[in-house]
């Protein structure tokens, strides 16, 4: 089978599916739209889907506004749980910090969404657009760049000619590899262990606790559950994966305490090796990278998809202009402009997250003291805390419309 389109997106998880939906909604004054092909290796509801697994992620307040502006929030809202407060603490130390939604005149500091519920919802919304061709399950095998188009060959043998190819295919991006773009990879020697936890109390507060082993976050979910992300040494994560449910809950209760009362149940556990990855460039002739294909960060500050969504928004805005003006979606100037506009945010979030990981993974006494004074200072000096809260809420460069 051979197919032709304006824009081919490789990867249909959070970045690829939100981009495809945003672009599918765009219209020219005469009602014309982009033709889009979305290529994804796994069906949205597949139990082994790498992008829509049992993970729950926190969307910053600014990300929710971005999703609303792109017309995507209605698909996600039924699966979201608001965060009314964030509490940060350091185990065994005096520092501590809390941020409340009402201090910042917002209904919620952010929303928690479960990826395994969001994936099928996004794909159902995509199936309602007749300008989107869904090629799934199928995978990109080969990519060739030509002057006025890019040819893609899929594992099924299908070929696609597109004016623009977007790599939204995650950390191991085949698009990036086919383009020969380099990747810097810095492993942290840590794994994130995730699980859904049921508990006696459910105050709608998101907790981040720094322990001597690594940070531990609990995000509020619906049905009286919390989503756990527990960062630790790979050997420790392996041991905790193998524990019985009772022994695991006891270990977590010891590390976290009783802020949620007794922890009563744990769902399926999974682990992720953590590394900072950055593509050396995010565009090349008629091709561009978004989301984890462009950069993958440590989950310590819950920034990964919030950052990827800002890639999606920036690219979608440029393509909206191109559609209005009848311009080429793969024009070099458009892609270079996108990369340039994203550079500062990418640099700030990747290096800021990396610095946080190092600061909070380090047991050296002066550093521990410094970071606790930092947490303490933030609790006492509201302006300092406000600037941190703005970052946490995704208000980069001001509150999004
Ligand atoms: C433990 C943990 C907690 C996190 N918490 C947060 C949080 O609180 N807030 C936040 O914002 N972010 C968080 N993140 C990060 C967030 O989950 C990711 O940034 C986001 O899900 C990445 O989405 P993506 O679409 O860019 O990439 P991926 O999810 O990696 O998706 C890539 C897709 O491409 C497909 N694909 C790959 N190769 C091919 C191919 N050759 N052909 C076709 N398809 C292909 C894959 O099947 C997959 O569906 C967390 C991450 C982890 C690990």
Tab-separated table of C-alpha atoms and ligand atoms in Angstrom:
chain	number	residue	atom	x	y	z
A	1	UNK	CA	0.000	0.000	0.000
A	2	UNK	CA	1.271	3.514	-0.773
A	3	UNK	CA	-0.066	6.641	0.852
A	4	UNK	CA	0.609	10.370	0.648
A	5	UNK	CA	0.055	13.054	3.290
A	6	UNK	CA	1.150	16.485	4.461
A	7	UNK	CA	2.436	15.387	7.883
A	8	UNK	CA	3.464	11.908	9.077
A	9	UNK	CA	3.856	11.483	12.849
A	10	UNK	CA	5.842	8.472	14.046
A	11	UNK	CA	4.780	7.444	17.579
A	12	UNK	CA	1.244	7.805	18.924
A	13	UNK	CA	1.759	8.005	22.696
A	14	UNK	CA	1.323	11.262	24.678
A	15	UNK	CA	3.368	13.564	22.405
A	16	UNK	CA	2.383	12.027	19.050
A	17	UNK	CA	-1.332	11.627	19.809
A	18	UNK	CA	-1.747	15.138	21.274
A	19	UNK	CA	0.102	16.636	18.292
A	20	UNK	CA	-2.008	14.643	15.792
A	21	UNK	CA	-5.210	15.841	17.478
A	22	UNK	CA	-4.077	19.460	17.638
A	23	UNK	CA	-3.165	19.407	13.919
A	24	UNK	CA	-6.349	17.539	12.925
A	25	UNK	CA	-8.403	20.394	14.449
A	26	UNK	CA	-6.616	23.122	12.430
A	27	UNK	CA	-8.500	24.717	9.491
A	28	UNK	CA	-7.695	27.091	6.620
A	29	UNK	CA	-10.180	29.962	6.029
A	30	UNK	CA	-11.679	27.884	3.150
A	31	UNK	CA	-12.208	24.929	5.527
A	32	UNK	CA	-9.218	22.908	4.215
A	33	UNK	CA	-7.064	20.966	6.681
A	34	UNK	CA	-3.821	18.991	6.920
A	35	UNK	CA	-3.760	15.348	5.867
A	36	UNK	CA	-2.021	13.417	8.634
A	37	UNK	CA	-0.684	9.861	8.987
A	38	UNK	CA	-0.067	8.597	12.540
A	39	UNK	CA	2.160	5.518	12.751
A	40	UNK	CA	2.227	3.629	16.063
A	41	UNK	CA	3.699	0.250	16.889
A	42	UNK	CA	1.165	-0.671	19.642
A	43	UNK	CA	-2.667	-0.475	19.750
A	44	UNK	CA	-3.752	2.086	22.392
A	45	UNK	CA	-5.322	-0.445	24.773
A	46	UNK	CA	-2.515	-3.075	24.443
A	47	UNK	CA	-1.445	-4.245	27.928
A	48	UNK	CA	2.229	-3.945	26.933
A	49	UNK	CA	1.936	-0.414	25.473
A	50	UNK	CA	5.187	1.398	26.328
A	51	UNK	CA	3.596	4.876	26.249
A	52	UNK	CA	0.206	4.124	27.855
A	53	UNK	CA	1.142	1.917	30.807
A	54	UNK	CA	0.055	1.934	34.458
A	55	UNK	CA	2.026	5.148	35.097
A	56	UNK	CA	0.121	8.213	36.305
A	57	UNK	CA	1.649	11.591	35.482
A	58	UNK	CA	1.115	15.067	36.886
A	59	UNK	CA	0.080	17.718	34.386
A	60	UNK	CA	0.976	21.217	35.522
A	61	UNK	CA	-1.766	23.862	35.641
A	62	UNK	CA	-0.180	25.502	32.580
A	63	UNK	CA	-0.263	22.190	30.687
A	64	UNK	CA	-3.977	21.832	31.395
A	65	UNK	CA	-4.503	25.335	29.963
A	66	UNK	CA	-2.399	24.408	26.910
A	67	UNK	CA	-4.465	21.269	26.377
A	68	UNK	CA	-7.649	23.361	26.684
A	69	UNK	CA	-6.363	25.883	24.125
A	70	UNK	CA	-5.514	23.056	21.702
A	71	UNK	CA	-9.030	21.632	22.187
A	72	UNK	CA	-7.689	18.408	23.774
A	73	UNK	CA	-8.713	18.704	27.413
A	74	UNK	CA	-12.266	17.266	26.977
A	75	UNK	CA	-10.721	13.895	26.002
A	76	UNK	CA	-8.514	13.860	29.123
A	77	UNK	CA	-10.686	15.555	31.762
A	78	UNK	CA	-12.777	12.452	32.659
A	79	UNK	CA	-9.532	10.680	33.640
A	80	UNK	CA	-8.001	13.501	35.689
A	81	UNK	CA	-7.695	14.050	39.436
A	82	UNK	CA	-6.921	17.585	40.730
A	83	UNK	CA	-3.946	18.394	42.988
A	84	UNK	CA	-5.037	20.882	45.654
A	85	UNK	CA	-1.716	21.074	47.481
A	86	UNK	CA	1.920	19.962	47.054
A	87	UNK	CA	3.947	19.005	50.131
A	88	UNK	CA	7.709	18.580	49.834
A	89	UNK	CA	9.750	17.170	52.722
A	90	UNK	CA	13.185	15.730	53.415
A	91	UNK	CA	13.235	12.582	55.531
A	92	UNK	CA	15.048	13.011	58.850
A	93	UNK	CA	15.522	16.793	58.356
A	94	UNK	CA	13.716	19.942	59.454
A	95	UNK	CA	13.014	21.548	56.053
A	96	UNK	CA	9.585	21.316	54.516
A	97	UNK	CA	7.467	23.189	52.023
A	98	UNK	CA	3.879	23.261	50.983
A	99	UNK	CA	2.052	25.040	48.137
A	100	UNK	CA	-1.712	25.499	48.024
A	101	UNK	CA	-3.922	26.095	44.984
A	102	UNK	CA	-5.773	28.982	46.681
A	103	UNK	CA	-2.456	30.846	47.333
A	104	UNK	CA	-2.148	31.148	43.526
A	105	UNK	CA	-5.847	31.775	42.753
A	106	UNK	CA	-6.226	28.542	40.794
A	107	UNK	CA	-8.694	25.684	41.286
A	108	UNK	CA	-5.853	23.130	41.264
A	109	UNK	CA	-2.039	23.250	41.019
A	110	UNK	CA	-2.237	20.514	38.393
A	111	UNK	CA	-4.054	17.334	37.431
A	112	UNK	CA	-2.988	13.695	37.612
A	113	UNK	CA	-3.868	11.469	34.641
A	114	UNK	CA	-3.479	7.718	34.257
A	115	UNK	CA	-1.795	6.969	30.950
A	116	UNK	CA	-3.532	3.607	30.397
A	117	UNK	CA	-6.893	5.445	30.516
A	118	UNK	CA	-5.769	8.519	28.592
A	119	UNK	CA	-4.320	6.526	25.631
A	120	UNK	CA	-7.581	4.895	24.495
A	121	UNK	CA	-9.443	8.223	25.042
A	122	UNK	CA	-6.982	10.102	22.790
A	123	UNK	CA	-7.169	7.379	20.119
A	124	UNK	CA	-10.994	7.368	20.175
A	125	UNK	CA	-10.881	11.138	19.602
A	126	UNK	CA	-8.394	10.629	16.732
A	127	UNK	CA	-10.613	8.013	15.070
A	128	UNK	CA	-13.350	10.682	14.707
A	129	UNK	CA	-11.144	12.773	12.333
A	130	UNK	CA	-11.290	11.777	8.683
A	131	UNK	CA	-8.118	13.782	7.898
A	132	UNK	CA	-6.064	11.421	10.141
A	133	UNK	CA	-4.988	8.015	8.867
A	134	UNK	CA	-4.143	5.677	11.753
A	135	UNK	CA	-1.462	3.143	10.849
A	136	UNK	CA	-1.405	0.871	13.895
A	137	UNK	CA	0.056	-1.535	14.746
A	138	UNK	CA	2.879	-0.668	12.383
A	139	UNK	CA	6.364	0.720	12.786
A	140	UNK	CA	8.816	2.894	10.946
A	141	UNK	CA	11.560	0.770	9.346
A	142	UNK	CA	13.279	3.236	7.014
A	143	UNK	CA	13.251	6.937	6.189
A	144	UNK	CA	14.653	8.700	3.094
A	145	UNK	CA	14.803	12.462	2.692
A	146	UNK	CA	14.165	14.024	-0.733
A	147	UNK	CA	14.072	17.665	-1.724
A	148	UNK	CA	10.294	18.105	-1.552
A	149	UNK	CA	9.206	15.124	0.568
A	150	UNK	CA	10.328	12.311	2.886
A	151	UNK	CA	9.599	8.637	2.060
A	152	UNK	CA	8.836	6.297	4.928
A	153	UNK	CA	8.804	2.517	4.682
A	154	UNK	CA	6.896	0.735	7.440
A	155	UNK	CA	7.421	-2.789	8.790
A	156	UNK	CA	4.248	-3.905	6.961
A	157	UNK	CA	5.744	-2.772	3.628
A	158	UNK	CA	3.422	0.287	3.427
A	159	UNK	CA	5.178	3.348	1.996
A	160	UNK	CA	4.297	6.940	2.841
A	161	UNK	CA	5.303	10.198	1.182
A	162	UNK	CA	5.058	13.165	3.559
A	163	UNK	CA	6.069	16.831	3.352
A	164	UNK	CA	6.961	16.802	7.056
A	165	UNK	CA	7.883	13.887	9.362
A	166	UNK	CA	7.568	14.325	13.144
A	167	UNK	CA	9.528	11.924	15.374
A	168	UNK	CA	7.371	11.416	18.497
A	169	UNK	CA	8.756	7.913	18.943
A	170	UNK	CA	10.291	8.228	22.390
A	171	UNK	CA	13.788	7.933	23.857
A	172	UNK	CA	14.980	5.263	21.398
A	173	UNK	CA	13.582	7.264	18.425
A	174	UNK	CA	14.023	5.431	15.113
A	175	UNK	CA	13.381	8.740	13.308
A	176	UNK	CA	16.340	10.311	15.143
A	177	UNK	CA	18.530	7.279	14.370
A	178	UNK	CA	17.542	7.256	10.691
A	179	UNK	CA	18.439	10.948	10.475
A	180	UNK	CA	21.849	10.185	11.985
A	181	UNK	CA	21.313	12.740	14.778
A	182	UNK	CA	23.479	12.162	17.845
A	183	UNK	CA	22.137	11.596	21.360
A	184	UNK	CA	23.862	12.374	24.650
A	185	UNK	CA	22.871	9.862	27.305
A	186	UNK	CA	23.786	10.205	30.976
A	187	UNK	CA	22.531	7.274	33.092
A	188	UNK	CA	21.666	8.117	36.723
A	189	UNK	CA	22.270	4.616	38.096
A	190	UNK	CA	18.740	4.796	39.547
A	191	UNK	CA	15.441	3.096	38.757
A	192	UNK	CA	11.944	4.493	39.253
A	193	UNK	CA	9.658	1.932	40.809
A	194	UNK	CA	5.990	2.693	40.163
A	195	UNK	CA	2.740	1.263	41.549
A	196	UNK	CA	-0.782	2.364	42.418
A	197	UNK	CA	-1.436	2.371	46.158
A	198	UNK	CA	-4.754	2.351	48.045
A	199	UNK	CA	-4.749	4.169	51.366
A	200	UNK	CA	-6.996	4.993	54.312
A	201	UNK	CA	-6.966	8.763	53.694
A	202	UNK	CA	-7.084	10.698	50.412
A	203	UNK	CA	-6.571	14.440	50.984
A	204	UNK	CA	-5.915	15.401	47.293
A	205	UNK	CA	-2.359	16.436	48.225
A	206	UNK	CA	0.663	15.489	46.079
A	207	UNK	CA	3.644	14.463	48.223
A	208	UNK	CA	7.317	14.522	47.328
A	209	UNK	CA	9.631	13.142	49.995
A	210	UNK	CA	13.396	13.072	49.691
A	211	UNK	CA	14.863	10.052	51.447
A	212	UNK	CA	18.463	8.918	51.847
A	213	UNK	CA	17.840	6.361	49.068
A	214	UNK	CA	16.261	8.792	46.627
A	215	UNK	CA	13.052	10.768	46.105
A	216	UNK	CA	9.605	9.282	46.576
A	217	UNK	CA	6.468	10.896	45.114
A	218	UNK	CA	2.813	10.046	45.739
A	219	UNK	CA	0.270	11.643	43.404
A	220	UNK	CA	-3.493	11.636	44.157
A	221	UNK	CA	-5.644	9.513	41.829
A	222	UNK	CA	-9.353	8.732	41.799
A	223	UNK	CA	-10.938	5.780	43.660
A	224	UNK	CA	-9.052	6.500	46.907
A	225	UNK	CA	-5.728	5.616	45.247
A	226	UNK	CA	-2.293	7.246	45.041
A	227	UNK	CA	0.289	6.796	42.299
A	228	UNK	CA	3.773	6.021	43.619
A	229	UNK	CA	7.083	6.895	41.942
A	230	UNK	CA	9.936	5.670	44.162
A	231	UNK	CA	13.447	6.358	42.899
A	232	UNK	CA	16.184	4.055	44.187
A	233	UNK	CA	19.292	2.015	43.371
A	234	UNK	CA	18.590	-0.661	40.706
A	235	UNK	CA	19.402	-3.555	43.118
A	236	UNK	CA	17.060	-2.135	45.763
A	237	UNK	CA	14.292	-1.698	43.161
A	238	UNK	CA	14.758	-5.339	42.059
A	239	UNK	CA	14.479	-6.491	45.687
A	240	UNK	CA	11.343	-4.427	46.267
A	241	UNK	CA	9.735	-5.686	43.075
A	242	UNK	CA	10.166	-9.225	44.388
A	243	UNK	CA	8.640	-8.510	47.839
A	244	UNK	CA	5.169	-9.773	48.758
A	245	UNK	CA	2.469	-7.052	48.659
A	246	UNK	CA	2.397	-6.910	52.483
A	247	UNK	CA	6.191	-6.559	52.806
A	248	UNK	CA	6.264	-3.918	50.043
A	249	UNK	CA	3.529	-1.847	51.726
A	250	UNK	CA	5.390	-2.056	55.028
A	251	UNK	CA	8.648	-0.848	53.408
A	252	UNK	CA	6.775	2.057	51.794
A	253	UNK	CA	4.969	2.903	55.020
A	254	UNK	CA	8.351	3.014	56.816
A	255	UNK	CA	9.815	5.363	54.210
A	256	UNK	CA	6.769	7.637	53.832
A	257	UNK	CA	5.082	7.569	57.244
A	258	UNK	CA	1.349	7.889	57.995
A	259	UNK	CA	0.304	11.112	56.184
A	260	UNK	CA	-2.169	8.966	54.201
A	261	UNK	CA	-3.072	6.721	57.125
A	262	UNK	CA	-2.447	3.039	56.592
A	263	UNK	CA	-1.438	1.959	53.078
A	264	UNK	CA	-3.816	-0.922	52.364
A	265	UNK	CA	-3.218	-2.248	48.847
A	266	UNK	CA	-0.616	-2.148	46.080
A	267	UNK	CA	-1.319	-2.729	42.362
A	268	UNK	CA	1.075	-4.106	39.771
A	269	UNK	CA	4.644	-2.837	40.243
A	270	UNK	CA	6.978	-1.812	37.382
A	271	UNK	CA	10.386	-0.152	37.106
A	272	UNK	CA	12.142	2.238	34.690
A	273	UNK	CA	15.909	2.784	34.411
A	274	UNK	CA	16.543	6.549	34.570
A	275	UNK	CA	18.833	8.574	32.331
A	276	UNK	CA	19.055	12.105	30.962
A	277	UNK	CA	18.929	11.915	27.146
A	278	UNK	CA	19.166	14.828	24.710
A	279	UNK	CA	19.157	14.782	20.935
A	280	UNK	CA	21.997	16.981	19.634
A	281	UNK	CA	19.504	18.682	17.253
A	282	UNK	CA	15.731	18.663	17.043
A	283	UNK	CA	15.329	19.255	13.304
A	284	UNK	CA	16.801	18.102	10.013
A	285	UNK	CA	15.638	18.426	6.398
A	286	UNK	CA	11.772	18.044	6.541
A	287	UNK	CA	11.960	16.210	9.884
A	288	UNK	CA	11.524	17.360	13.480
A	289	UNK	CA	11.562	15.762	16.961
A	290	UNK	CA	9.116	16.327	19.841
A	291	UNK	CA	8.663	14.935	23.374
A	292	UNK	CA	10.904	12.158	24.651
A	293	UNK	CA	12.407	11.689	21.169
A	294	UNK	CA	13.974	15.144	21.639
A	295	UNK	CA	14.787	14.892	25.389
A	296	UNK	CA	14.072	12.527	28.269
A	297	UNK	CA	14.408	13.804	31.829
A	298	UNK	CA	14.417	12.244	35.306
A	299	UNK	CA	10.857	12.096	36.745
A	300	UNK	CA	11.947	13.835	40.003
A	301	UNK	CA	10.093	17.057	39.197
A	302	UNK	CA	7.337	15.610	36.983
A	303	UNK	CA	8.503	17.700	34.021
A	304	UNK	CA	8.802	15.145	31.146
A	305	UNK	CA	5.480	15.408	29.359
A	306	UNK	CA	4.895	18.970	30.566
A	307	UNK	CA	8.031	19.853	28.595
A	308	UNK	CA	7.032	17.597	25.658
A	309	UNK	CA	3.629	19.291	25.504
A	310	UNK	CA	5.334	22.663	25.105
A	311	UNK	CA	7.164	21.125	22.079
A	312	UNK	CA	3.786	20.011	20.733
A	313	UNK	CA	2.220	23.438	21.289
A	314	UNK	CA	5.132	25.323	19.687
A	315	UNK	CA	5.134	23.094	16.598
A	316	UNK	CA	1.329	23.143	16.311
A	317	UNK	CA	1.327	26.976	16.465
A	318	UNK	CA	3.874	27.212	13.642
A	319	UNK	CA	1.964	24.703	11.529
A	320	UNK	CA	-1.301	26.588	12.127
A	321	UNK	CA	0.350	29.699	10.632
A	322	UNK	CA	1.686	27.653	7.697
A	323	UNK	CA	-1.798	26.244	7.032
A	324	UNK	CA	-3.328	29.757	7.060
A	325	UNK	CA	-0.668	31.017	4.630
A	326	UNK	CA	-0.695	27.970	2.351
A	327	UNK	CA	2.985	27.423	3.258
A	328	UNK	CA	5.043	24.221	3.143
A	329	UNK	CA	4.800	22.375	6.546
A	330	UNK	CA	8.332	21.005	6.060
A	331	UNK	CA	9.947	24.376	5.234
A	332	UNK	CA	13.421	24.623	6.757
A	333	UNK	CA	12.710	28.086	8.203
A	334	UNK	CA	9.637	26.771	10.072
A	335	UNK	CA	11.570	23.868	11.599
A	336	UNK	CA	14.619	25.994	12.460
A	337	UNK	CA	12.340	28.572	14.071
A	338	UNK	CA	10.668	25.798	16.134
A	339	UNK	CA	14.037	24.455	17.360
A	340	UNK	CA	15.290	27.916	18.216
A	341	UNK	CA	12.150	28.808	20.141
A	342	UNK	CA	12.310	25.560	22.160
A	343	UNK	CA	16.035	25.778	22.982
A	344	UNK	CA	15.905	27.855	26.206
A	345	UNK	CA	13.075	25.864	27.795
A	346	UNK	CA	14.760	22.558	26.834
A	347	UNK	CA	18.085	23.690	28.311
A	348	UNK	CA	16.540	25.072	31.466
A	349	UNK	CA	14.399	22.016	32.243
A	350	UNK	CA	17.012	19.388	31.323
A	351	UNK	CA	19.802	21.065	33.301
A	352	UNK	CA	17.531	22.155	36.174
A	353	UNK	CA	16.147	18.637	36.597
A	354	UNK	CA	19.644	17.174	36.415
A	355	UNK	CA	20.846	19.577	39.129
A	356	UNK	CA	17.882	18.638	41.367
A	357	UNK	CA	18.625	14.909	40.956
A	358	UNK	CA	22.231	15.457	41.998
A	359	UNK	CA	21.345	17.719	44.911
A	360	UNK	CA	18.711	15.398	46.343
A	361	UNK	CA	20.614	12.161	45.704
A	362	UNK	CA	23.631	13.363	47.638
A	363	UNK	CA	23.915	12.369	51.320
A	364	UNK	CA	26.935	14.688	51.960
A	365	UNK	CA	26.154	16.650	55.145
A	366	UNK	CA	26.671	20.290	53.920
A	367	UNK	CA	24.520	19.595	50.862
A	368	UNK	CA	21.795	18.001	52.957
A	369	UNK	CA	21.899	21.041	55.234
A	370	UNK	CA	21.841	23.431	52.270
A	371	UNK	CA	18.855	21.852	50.621
A	372	UNK	CA	16.924	21.775	53.865
A	373	UNK	CA	17.664	25.425	54.457
A	374	UNK	CA	16.450	25.885	50.878
A	375	UNK	CA	13.162	24.143	51.573
A	376	UNK	CA	12.852	26.066	54.840
A	377	UNK	CA	13.623	29.385	53.144
A	378	UNK	CA	11.041	28.706	50.463
A	379	UNK	CA	8.412	28.081	53.126
A	380	UNK	CA	9.304	31.392	54.830
A	381	UNK	CA	9.826	33.621	51.793
A	382	UNK	CA	6.701	33.567	49.649
A	383	UNK	CA	8.275	35.336	46.609
A	384	UNK	CA	10.922	32.663	46.266
A	385	UNK	CA	8.269	29.998	46.688
A	386	UNK	CA	6.035	31.757	44.163
A	387	UNK	CA	8.709	31.567	41.481
A	388	UNK	CA	9.155	27.846	42.211
A	389	UNK	CA	5.388	27.345	42.106
A	390	UNK	CA	5.184	29.109	38.715
A	391	UNK	CA	7.690	26.598	37.335
A	392	UNK	CA	5.824	23.677	38.945
A	393	UNK	CA	2.588	24.894	37.388
A	394	UNK	CA	4.156	25.206	33.934
A	395	UNK	CA	3.713	28.991	33.719
A	396	UNK	CA	6.867	29.415	31.634
A	397	UNK	CA	7.119	32.990	30.423
A	398	UNK	CA	3.844	33.857	32.217
A	399	UNK	CA	0.507	32.202	32.810
A	400	UNK	CA	-0.744	30.525	29.583
A	401	UNK	CA	-4.007	31.815	28.114
B	1	LIG	C1	8.105	6.923	36.439
B	1	LIG	C2	7.800	8.114	35.577
B	1	LIG	C3	7.012	9.146	36.065
B	1	LIG	C4	6.734	10.245	35.272
B	1	LIG	N1	5.989	11.277	35.792
B	1	LIG	C5	5.736	12.368	35.033
B	1	LIG	C6	4.948	13.450	35.544
B	1	LIG	O1	4.477	13.425	36.684
B	1	LIG	N2	4.706	14.514	34.729
B	1	LIG	C7	5.195	14.579	33.453
B	1	LIG	O2	4.947	15.569	32.752
B	1	LIG	N3	5.947	13.573	32.939
B	1	LIG	C8	6.213	12.477	33.697
B	1	LIG	N4	6.953	11.435	33.172
B	1	LIG	C9	7.427	11.546	31.787
B	1	LIG	C10	6.326	11.191	30.781
B	1	LIG	O3	5.736	9.952	31.118
B	1	LIG	C11	6.943	11.135	29.384
B	1	LIG	O4	7.619	12.352	29.145
B	1	LIG	C12	5.899	10.958	28.288
B	1	LIG	O5	4.984	9.918	28.588
B	1	LIG	C13	6.648	10.667	26.964
B	1	LIG	O6	5.737	10.616	25.893
B	1	LIG	P1	6.248	10.529	24.386
B	1	LIG	O7	5.015	10.384	23.563
B	1	LIG	O8	7.178	11.647	24.070
B	1	LIG	O9	7.144	9.203	24.303
B	1	LIG	P2	6.801	7.669	24.602
B	1	LIG	O10	5.812	7.532	25.690
B	1	LIG	O11	8.106	6.969	24.738
B	1	LIG	O12	6.081	7.154	23.261
B	1	LIG	C14	6.749	6.791	22.092
B	1	LIG	C15	5.774	6.019	21.223
B	1	LIG	O13	6.402	5.734	19.978
B	1	LIG	C16	6.131	4.411	19.601
B	1	LIG	N5	7.220	3.980	18.712
B	1	LIG	C17	8.514	3.793	19.042
B	1	LIG	N6	9.220	3.434	17.953
B	1	LIG	C18	8.341	3.376	16.931
B	1	LIG	C19	8.473	3.060	15.545
B	1	LIG	N7	9.650	2.737	14.989
B	1	LIG	N8	7.355	3.087	14.777
B	1	LIG	C20	6.141	3.432	15.303
B	1	LIG	N9	5.977	3.723	16.620
B	1	LIG	C21	7.069	3.710	17.408
B	1	LIG	C22	6.037	3.639	20.914
B	1	LIG	O14	5.272	2.462	20.773
B	1	LIG	C23	5.376	4.672	21.826
B	1	LIG	O15	3.969	4.558	21.802
B	1	LIG	C24	7.247	10.325	33.957
B	1	LIG	C25	8.042	9.284	33.457
B	1	LIG	C26	8.318	8.188	34.260
B	1	LIG	C27	9.174	7.077	33.705
